[in-house]
Short mmCIF file of C-alpha atoms in Angstrom, two decimals:
data_model
loop_
_atom_site.label_atom_id
_atom_site.label_comp_id
_atom_site.label_asym_id
_atom_site.label_seq_id
_atom_site.Cartn_x
_atom_site.Cartn_y
_atom_site.Cartn_z
CA MET X 12 -1.89 83.11 -0.11
CA LYS X 13 -1.67 82.63 -4.28
CA ARG X 14 2.00 82.47 -4.31
CA LEU X 15 2.08 80.00 -0.38
CA TRP X 16 -0.44 77.58 -2.66
CA LEU X 17 2.08 78.05 -5.63
CA ILE X 18 5.12 76.69 -3.28
CA PHE X 19 2.77 73.61 -2.00
CA ALA X 20 1.67 72.77 -5.09
CA GLN X 21 5.37 72.41 -6.55
CA THR X 22 7.01 70.70 -3.23
CA VAL X 23 3.84 68.09 -3.35
CA THR X 24 4.59 67.74 -7.13
CA VAL X 25 8.13 67.09 -6.52
CA CYS X 26 8.05 64.70 -3.52
CA LEU X 27 5.96 62.82 -5.43
CA GLY X 28 8.55 62.39 -8.36
CA ILE X 29 11.23 61.58 -5.69
CA LEU X 30 8.97 59.03 -4.18
CA PHE X 31 7.66 57.58 -7.91
CA LEU X 32 11.69 57.00 -8.91
CA VAL X 33 12.75 55.13 -5.32
CA ALA X 34 10.00 53.18 -5.12
CA THR X 35 11.28 52.11 -8.79
CA LEU X 36 14.55 51.92 -8.36
CA ARG X 37 15.66 51.27 -5.22
CA PRO X 38 12.11 49.39 -3.46
CA GLN X 39 14.09 48.25 -0.99
CA TRP X 40 14.66 51.55 1.06
CA LEU X 41 11.09 52.08 1.50
CA PRO X 42 9.63 50.38 4.77
CA GLY X 43 7.93 46.98 3.84
CA GLY X 44 9.01 47.83 0.21
CA THR X 45 9.20 44.82 -2.30
CA PRO X 46 12.58 43.06 -1.74
CA GLY X 47 15.46 43.55 -3.95
CA THR X 48 16.34 40.61 -6.95
CA ASP X 49 18.62 39.22 -4.43
CA ALA X 50 16.65 38.63 -1.31
CA ALA X 51 14.43 35.69 -0.66
CA PRO X 52 10.58 35.85 -1.51
CA ALA X 53 8.61 35.73 0.83
CA ALA X 54 7.08 32.08 2.09
CA VAL X 55 3.32 31.66 0.95
CA PRO X 56 0.88 30.30 3.24
CA GLY X 57 -0.18 26.75 2.61
CA ALA X 58 2.57 26.79 0.06
CA ALA X 59 4.45 23.82 -1.02
CA PRO X 60 7.60 23.53 0.20
CA ALA X 61 10.90 24.34 -2.33
CA SER X 62 12.74 21.11 -1.42
CA TYR X 63 11.74 18.17 0.70
CA ALA X 64 15.46 17.37 1.53
CA ALA X 65 14.19 17.28 5.01
CA ALA X 66 11.72 14.48 4.69
CA VAL X 67 14.10 12.79 2.60
CA ALA X 68 17.02 13.34 5.43
CA ARG X 69 14.64 11.88 7.58
CA ALA X 70 13.54 8.35 6.15
CA ALA X 71 15.69 7.71 4.25
CA PRO X 72 18.73 6.15 6.19
CA SER X 73 15.37 3.56 7.65
CA VAL X 74 14.85 2.45 3.72
CA VAL X 75 16.78 -0.58 3.44
CA ASN X 76 17.70 -3.01 0.38
CA ILE X 77 17.13 -6.31 0.49
CA TYR X 78 18.69 -9.04 -1.19
CA THR X 79 17.65 -12.91 -1.78
CA ALA X 80 19.10 -16.05 -3.05
CA LYS X 81 17.79 -19.58 -3.76
CA HIS X 82 18.17 -22.47 -5.58
CA VAL X 83 15.94 -23.30 -8.29
CA ASP X 84 15.61 -26.15 -10.54
CA VAL X 85 16.60 -25.13 -14.55
CA PRO X 86 15.82 -27.73 -17.04
CA LEU X 87 18.50 -28.76 -19.40
CA VAL X 88 16.35 -29.10 -22.22
CA PRO X 89 13.19 -27.12 -23.81
CA LEU X 90 9.77 -28.57 -21.60
CA PRO X 91 7.21 -29.79 -23.68
CA ALA X 92 3.63 -27.27 -23.59
CA ASP X 93 1.61 -30.05 -22.26
CA PRO X 94 1.49 -29.00 -18.63
CA ARG X 95 1.40 -32.79 -17.13
CA LEU X 96 4.44 -34.10 -19.30
CA GLU X 97 6.81 -31.30 -17.90
CA GLN X 98 5.79 -32.10 -14.48
CA PHE X 99 6.84 -35.40 -15.32
CA LEU X 100 10.24 -34.82 -17.07
CA ARG X 101 10.99 -32.50 -14.05
CA GLY X 102 10.72 -35.40 -11.83
CA LEU X 103 13.35 -37.56 -13.85
CA PRO X 104 16.71 -37.67 -12.33
CA GLY X 105 19.32 -35.79 -14.54
CA PHE X 106 16.63 -33.57 -16.11
CA THR X 107 17.33 -30.32 -14.16
CA ARG X 108 19.80 -28.37 -12.81
CA ARG X 109 19.83 -26.40 -9.57
CA GLU X 110 20.92 -23.07 -10.08
CA ALA X 111 21.67 -19.88 -7.68
CA SER X 112 19.06 -17.39 -8.19
CA THR X 113 19.29 -14.16 -7.04
CA SER X 114 16.81 -11.25 -6.53
CA LEU X 115 16.56 -7.37 -4.84
CA GLY X 116 14.13 -5.70 -3.24
CA SER X 117 13.70 -3.36 -0.47
CA GLY X 118 12.30 -3.04 3.16
CA VAL X 119 11.77 -0.42 5.82
CA ILE X 120 13.23 -0.22 9.17
CA VAL X 121 9.91 0.16 11.94
CA ARG X 122 11.55 -0.59 14.81
CA ALA X 123 14.65 0.05 16.45
CA ASP X 124 14.85 -3.52 17.62
CA GLY X 125 16.04 -4.45 13.52
CA THR X 126 12.14 -5.03 12.77
CA ILE X 127 12.03 -4.55 9.20
CA LEU X 128 8.66 -4.75 7.03
CA THR X 129 8.93 -5.25 3.23
CA ASN X 130 6.54 -7.40 0.66
CA TYR X 131 5.93 -10.92 0.48
CA HIS X 132 7.03 -11.20 -2.82
CA VAL X 133 10.71 -10.12 -2.38
CA ILE X 134 11.37 -13.06 0.23
CA GLU X 135 9.11 -15.78 -0.91
CA ALA X 136 10.77 -18.83 -1.02
CA ALA X 137 14.24 -17.52 0.11
CA ASP X 138 16.99 -19.56 1.15
CA ALA X 139 19.33 -16.83 2.50
CA ILE X 140 18.48 -13.21 2.72
CA GLU X 141 20.67 -10.28 3.66
CA VAL X 142 19.82 -6.38 4.11
CA ARG X 143 22.15 -3.55 3.52
CA LEU X 144 21.21 -0.22 4.88
CA ARG X 145 21.80 3.39 3.62
CA ASP X 146 25.31 3.42 5.31
CA GLY X 147 26.90 0.32 3.99
CA ARG X 148 26.15 -2.39 6.96
CA ARG X 149 25.17 -5.46 6.41
CA ALA X 150 23.49 -7.97 7.86
CA ALA X 151 21.75 -11.43 7.17
CA ALA X 152 18.13 -11.08 8.20
CA LYS X 153 15.80 -13.94 9.68
CA LEU X 154 12.10 -14.64 8.34
CA VAL X 155 9.83 -13.80 11.20
CA GLY X 156 6.07 -13.99 9.69
CA ALA X 157 4.60 -13.81 6.55
CA ASP X 158 0.93 -12.71 4.90
CA PRO X 159 0.67 -13.93 1.84
CA GLU X 160 -2.55 -12.76 1.19
CA SER X 161 -1.66 -9.04 2.08
CA ASP X 162 1.63 -9.02 0.31
CA LEU X 163 3.62 -8.30 3.54
CA ALA X 164 6.58 -9.90 5.31
CA VAL X 165 8.80 -8.68 9.06
CA LEU X 166 12.37 -9.77 8.57
CA LYS X 167 14.89 -9.36 12.04
CA ILE X 168 18.16 -8.11 11.56
CA GLY X 169 20.48 -7.66 14.66
CA LEU X 170 22.30 -4.37 14.28
CA PRO X 171 22.84 -1.78 16.91
CA ASP X 172 22.24 1.52 16.36
CA LEU X 173 19.04 1.39 13.57
CA PRO X 174 17.04 4.37 12.49
CA ALA X 175 13.39 3.24 12.93
CA ILE X 176 11.32 5.53 10.60
CA ALA X 177 8.03 7.33 11.74
CA PHE X 178 5.39 5.43 11.92
CA ASP X 179 1.82 6.86 13.11
CA PRO X 180 -0.70 3.58 13.15
CA ALA X 181 -3.49 5.65 12.09
CA PRO X 182 -2.30 8.77 9.08
CA SER X 183 -4.60 10.25 6.80
CA VAL X 184 -3.43 10.36 3.18
CA ARG X 185 -6.08 12.51 0.39
CA VAL X 186 -6.10 12.64 -3.08
CA GLY X 187 -3.40 15.39 -4.21
CA ASP X 188 -1.26 14.81 -1.09
CA VAL X 189 2.85 15.01 -2.19
CA VAL X 190 4.30 11.51 -1.78
CA LEU X 191 7.98 10.57 -2.11
CA ALA X 192 8.49 6.83 -2.81
CA ILE X 193 11.88 5.47 -1.82
CA GLY X 194 13.46 2.06 -2.80
CA ASN X 195 16.18 0.36 -4.45
CA PRO X 196 14.62 0.43 -8.49
CA PHE X 197 16.34 -2.02 -10.43
CA GLY X 198 19.37 -2.45 -8.03
CA VAL X 199 20.93 0.96 -9.31
CA GLY X 200 20.86 1.83 -5.63
CA GLN X 201 18.76 3.97 -3.35
CA THR X 202 16.69 6.43 -5.09
CA THR X 203 13.87 8.68 -4.59
CA THR X 204 10.92 9.56 -6.79
CA GLN X 205 8.12 12.39 -6.22
CA GLY X 206 4.73 12.40 -7.23
CA ILE X 207 0.78 12.81 -5.50
CA VAL X 208 -1.45 10.69 -3.87
CA SER X 209 -3.88 9.33 -7.53
CA ALA X 210 -6.07 8.06 -5.52
CA VAL X 211 -6.42 5.77 -2.02
CA GLY X 212 -9.03 2.38 -1.71
CA ARG X 213 -7.84 0.56 -4.28
CA ASN X 214 -9.37 -2.45 -4.61
CA ARG X 215 -9.97 -5.47 -6.82
CA LEU X 216 -7.01 -5.08 -9.10
CA GLY X 217 -6.83 -9.04 -8.44
CA LEU X 218 -3.03 -8.35 -6.81
CA ASN X 219 -3.90 -9.73 -3.61
CA THR X 220 -6.74 -11.68 -1.32
CA TYR X 221 -7.60 -8.65 0.72
CA GLU X 222 -6.47 -5.15 -1.21
CA ASP X 223 -6.81 -1.36 0.18
CA PHE X 224 -4.13 0.08 -1.70
CA ILE X 225 -2.93 3.59 -2.21
CA GLN X 226 -2.65 4.75 -5.98
CA THR X 227 0.22 7.36 -6.46
CA ASP X 228 2.67 8.72 -9.79
CA ALA X 229 5.67 8.82 -7.75
CA ALA X 230 7.81 6.99 -9.99
CA ILE X 231 8.13 3.20 -8.84
CA ASN X 232 9.61 0.41 -10.00
CA PRO X 233 10.73 -3.57 -10.23
CA GLY X 234 13.34 -3.56 -7.09
CA ASN X 235 11.32 -0.45 -5.01
CA SER X 236 8.96 -3.31 -3.49
CA GLY X 237 8.70 -3.04 0.03
CA GLY X 238 9.92 0.18 0.41
CA ALA X 239 8.97 3.39 1.77
CA LEU X 240 5.91 5.59 0.53
CA ILE X 241 6.30 8.95 2.63
CA ASP X 242 4.68 12.39 3.27
CA ALA X 243 6.32 15.31 3.16
CA ARG X 244 7.10 15.53 6.93
CA GLY X 245 9.23 11.89 5.85
CA GLU X 246 6.74 10.14 8.00
CA LEU X 247 6.05 6.20 6.42
CA VAL X 248 2.48 6.83 4.77
CA GLY X 249 2.40 3.29 2.86
CA ILE X 250 4.71 0.29 1.45
CA ASN X 251 5.37 0.33 -2.08
CA THR X 252 4.02 -2.94 -3.40
CA ALA X 253 2.79 -3.34 -7.13
CA ILE X 254 2.67 -0.95 -10.18
CA TYR X 255 0.52 -1.02 -13.32
CA SER X 256 3.32 -1.45 -15.83
CA GLU X 257 2.96 -2.65 -20.11
CA THR X 258 6.88 -2.54 -20.16
CA GLY X 259 7.72 -3.13 -16.75
CA GLY X 260 9.03 0.33 -16.10
CA SER X 261 6.39 2.98 -14.46
CA LEU X 262 3.93 4.34 -16.34
CA GLY X 263 2.89 6.85 -13.38
CA ILE X 264 -0.09 3.75 -11.58
CA GLY X 265 1.78 2.91 -8.77
CA PHE X 266 0.83 0.96 -5.41
CA ALA X 267 1.01 0.81 -1.85
CA ILE X 268 -0.03 -0.65 1.13
CA PRO X 269 -1.42 1.76 3.88
CA ALA X 270 0.94 2.63 6.93
CA ALA X 271 -2.37 1.63 9.08
CA ALA X 272 -3.15 -1.96 7.62
CA ALA X 273 0.88 -2.46 7.12
CA HIS X 274 0.76 -1.39 11.17
CA HIS X 275 -2.39 -4.14 12.09
CA ILE X 276 -0.27 -6.63 10.84
CA LEU X 277 2.82 -6.34 12.02
CA ASP X 278 1.47 -6.14 15.77
CA GLU X 279 -0.36 -9.33 14.20
CA ILE X 280 2.70 -11.52 13.07
CA LEU X 281 4.52 -9.82 15.93
CA GLU X 282 2.19 -11.16 18.83
CA HIS X 283 1.11 -14.80 16.91
CA GLY X 284 3.01 -15.39 14.40
CA ARG X 285 0.70 -14.51 11.44
CA VAL X 286 -2.56 -12.58 11.33
CA ARG X 287 -5.58 -13.81 12.30
CA ARG X 288 -8.65 -12.79 10.27
CA GLY X 289 -12.45 -13.49 10.77
CA TRP X 290 -13.76 -16.74 8.73
CA LEU X 291 -17.29 -18.28 8.25
CA GLY X 292 -15.99 -21.20 6.32
CA LEU X 293 -18.06 -20.19 3.23
CA GLU X 294 -17.04 -19.22 -0.10
CA PRO X 295 -19.01 -15.92 -1.67
CA GLN X 296 -19.56 -15.48 -5.29
CA ASP X 297 -20.31 -12.40 -6.46
CA ILE X 298 -24.33 -11.98 -8.05
CA THR X 299 -24.16 -11.30 -11.59
CA PRO X 300 -27.54 -10.06 -13.67
CA ASP X 301 -27.77 -13.36 -15.12
CA LEU X 302 -27.74 -15.13 -11.27
CA ALA X 303 -29.87 -12.01 -10.53
CA GLN X 304 -32.74 -12.90 -13.38
CA ALA X 305 -32.20 -16.74 -12.39
CA PHE X 306 -32.89 -16.36 -8.44
CA GLY X 307 -35.27 -13.91 -8.69
CA LEU X 308 -33.50 -11.08 -7.47
CA LYS X 309 -34.48 -7.07 -8.31
CA ASP X 310 -30.37 -6.26 -7.99
CA THR X 311 -27.36 -7.89 -7.86
CA ARG X 312 -26.84 -6.45 -4.09
CA GLY X 313 -24.95 -8.70 -1.94
CA ALA X 314 -23.36 -12.19 -2.65
CA ILE X 315 -24.34 -15.71 -3.58
CA VAL X 316 -22.87 -18.70 -0.97
CA ALA X 317 -21.06 -20.87 -3.54
CA ARG X 318 -19.38 -23.41 -1.37
CA ILE X 319 -19.75 -24.22 2.24
CA LEU X 320 -16.69 -26.19 4.26
CA PRO X 321 -18.20 -29.29 6.12
CA GLY X 322 -18.01 -28.58 9.79
CA GLY X 323 -16.80 -24.64 9.53
CA PRO X 324 -19.35 -22.25 11.36
CA ALA X 325 -21.38 -21.78 8.80
CA ALA X 326 -21.73 -25.50 7.88
CA ARG X 327 -22.36 -25.31 11.96
CA ALA X 328 -25.17 -22.41 11.51
CA GLY X 329 -27.15 -23.40 9.18
CA VAL X 330 -26.39 -21.82 6.11
CA ARG X 331 -26.81 -23.71 2.52
CA VAL X 332 -25.23 -23.46 -1.09
CA GLY X 333 -27.11 -21.09 -2.57
CA ASP X 334 -28.47 -18.91 -0.04
CA VAL X 335 -27.69 -15.02 -0.80
CA ILE X 336 -26.11 -12.93 1.84
CA ARG X 337 -28.51 -9.58 2.25
CA SER X 338 -27.00 -8.64 4.83
CA LEU X 339 -24.26 -8.93 7.76
CA ASP X 340 -24.56 -7.57 11.04
CA GLY X 341 -27.44 -5.19 10.07
CA GLN X 342 -25.44 -3.07 7.24
CA PRO X 343 -26.05 -3.92 3.42
CA VAL X 344 -23.59 -6.44 1.87
CA GLU X 345 -22.48 -5.27 -1.89
CA ASP X 346 -21.06 -8.08 -3.60
CA ALA X 347 -18.25 -10.98 -2.14
CA TYR X 348 -15.48 -8.92 -1.87
CA ASP X 349 -17.25 -6.45 0.31
CA LEU X 350 -18.16 -9.38 2.32
CA VAL X 351 -14.76 -11.26 3.01
CA ASN X 352 -13.42 -7.58 3.85
CA ARG X 353 -15.98 -7.12 6.58
CA LEU X 354 -15.61 -10.63 7.76
CA ALA X 355 -11.59 -10.60 8.54
CA PRO X 356 -11.45 -8.11 11.13
CA LEU X 357 -14.03 -9.73 13.57
CA PRO X 358 -12.34 -11.05 16.09
CA ALA X 359 -12.69 -14.95 16.47
CA ASP X 360 -15.62 -16.07 18.61
CA SER X 361 -17.45 -13.15 18.56
CA THR X 362 -21.16 -13.56 16.59
CA ALA X 363 -21.96 -12.20 12.87
CA ARG X 364 -25.58 -12.15 11.93
CA LEU X 365 -26.54 -12.97 8.22
CA ALA X 366 -29.80 -12.17 7.02
CA LEU X 367 -30.05 -14.23 3.96
CA LEU X 368 -32.48 -14.88 1.18
CA ARG X 369 -33.20 -18.51 0.69
CA GLN X 370 -36.02 -19.88 -2.07
CA GLY X 371 -37.45 -16.46 -2.12
CA LYS X 372 -37.52 -16.01 1.85
CA THR X 373 -36.08 -14.21 4.60
CA LEU X 374 -34.00 -15.25 7.44
CA THR X 375 -31.39 -14.39 9.76
CA LEU X 376 -28.67 -16.64 11.40
CA ASP X 377 -26.02 -16.13 14.04
CA VAL X 378 -22.60 -17.77 13.26
CA ARG X 379 -20.00 -18.00 15.47
CA VAL X 380 -16.83 -16.92 13.61
CA GLY X 381 -13.99 -18.31 13.25
CA VAL X 382 -10.25 -17.58 12.48
CA ARG X 383 -9.07 -18.00 8.48
CA PRO X 384 -6.53 -20.82 7.85
CA PRO X 385 -3.52 -19.59 7.35
CA ALA X 386 -2.53 -19.30 3.10
CA ARG X 387 -0.86 -22.12 2.16
CA GLY X 388 1.09 -20.16 -0.73
CA PRO X 389 1.42 -16.79 -2.49
CA ALA X 390 -1.87 -14.69 -2.85
CA ARG X 391 -0.55 -13.14 -5.78
#
């Protein structure tokens, strides 16, 4: 019995030794063993892809280069610092000469019929607009409509077989999501950069009247304006619009108009020729601590009516200069920016209920919403 036990123990020891050697030198020989160095690593659920080539291949053909040309008056001699004298001299015959000026930007084909979204500042005051596709085709573009207050414009080209980008009307992006910016920076040709969503809902930057930007650290440079910001699936999540820079180049702070806002503006321009926004015919002003003290307010929430358009909706409803708007349709108003942005989506001829403070007394007025007049020039 003792001899049998000794043989069993020796056999087990030899088998364990062989197993150790195989597991160390040839792990791929074992069932479910770890792959060797020549095998591809196993995928980790939820891990980022090793390449975004598929996303770029899906979206890049829809991103176009935009070239604009316009004529500007160039003075023949240096102009004085006085603006009034400068304006007078510019009006004199022979003091300036007309020269052609060109600029570049990017755009995104959003419909297969040739509809393109870009930034308003890319095509502003252009005498001619030319679009170049990734496949080398070129076409003259017609301006369908523009919205300077959001810095978006819609163009149309007449080419067949155009690749429209995947465009979800209501995409959701989160801080930390991977995004890629596609455009034509500095005119070097179509370029893709990669980063993450750094923030959402950025506003009060002084770029546009209506701001709700996606902030990203994907490199955006001059020439990227109007290009696509896409997600890891190759779907449009924003229109690249602006950068924060002290040098003119990317510092890792870029801004894009969310796809949902761009989709709404696109539909408005195609259907009505312009964007219709709710409007009351008043100019609100933020409440500073000094104004709060002067008006006897406990805090700075709300907006002071600084000016009223005669005959406008607010004037007809009885709103006065100096009234403090505390809430709109039962929801507190934080400041002037909040009031303007919450009025914008209200349909024309609907009723907005304002809760006001007037000389220390609270009152409620119903105002019939009008349509905001179109901007006469750039809001940038």
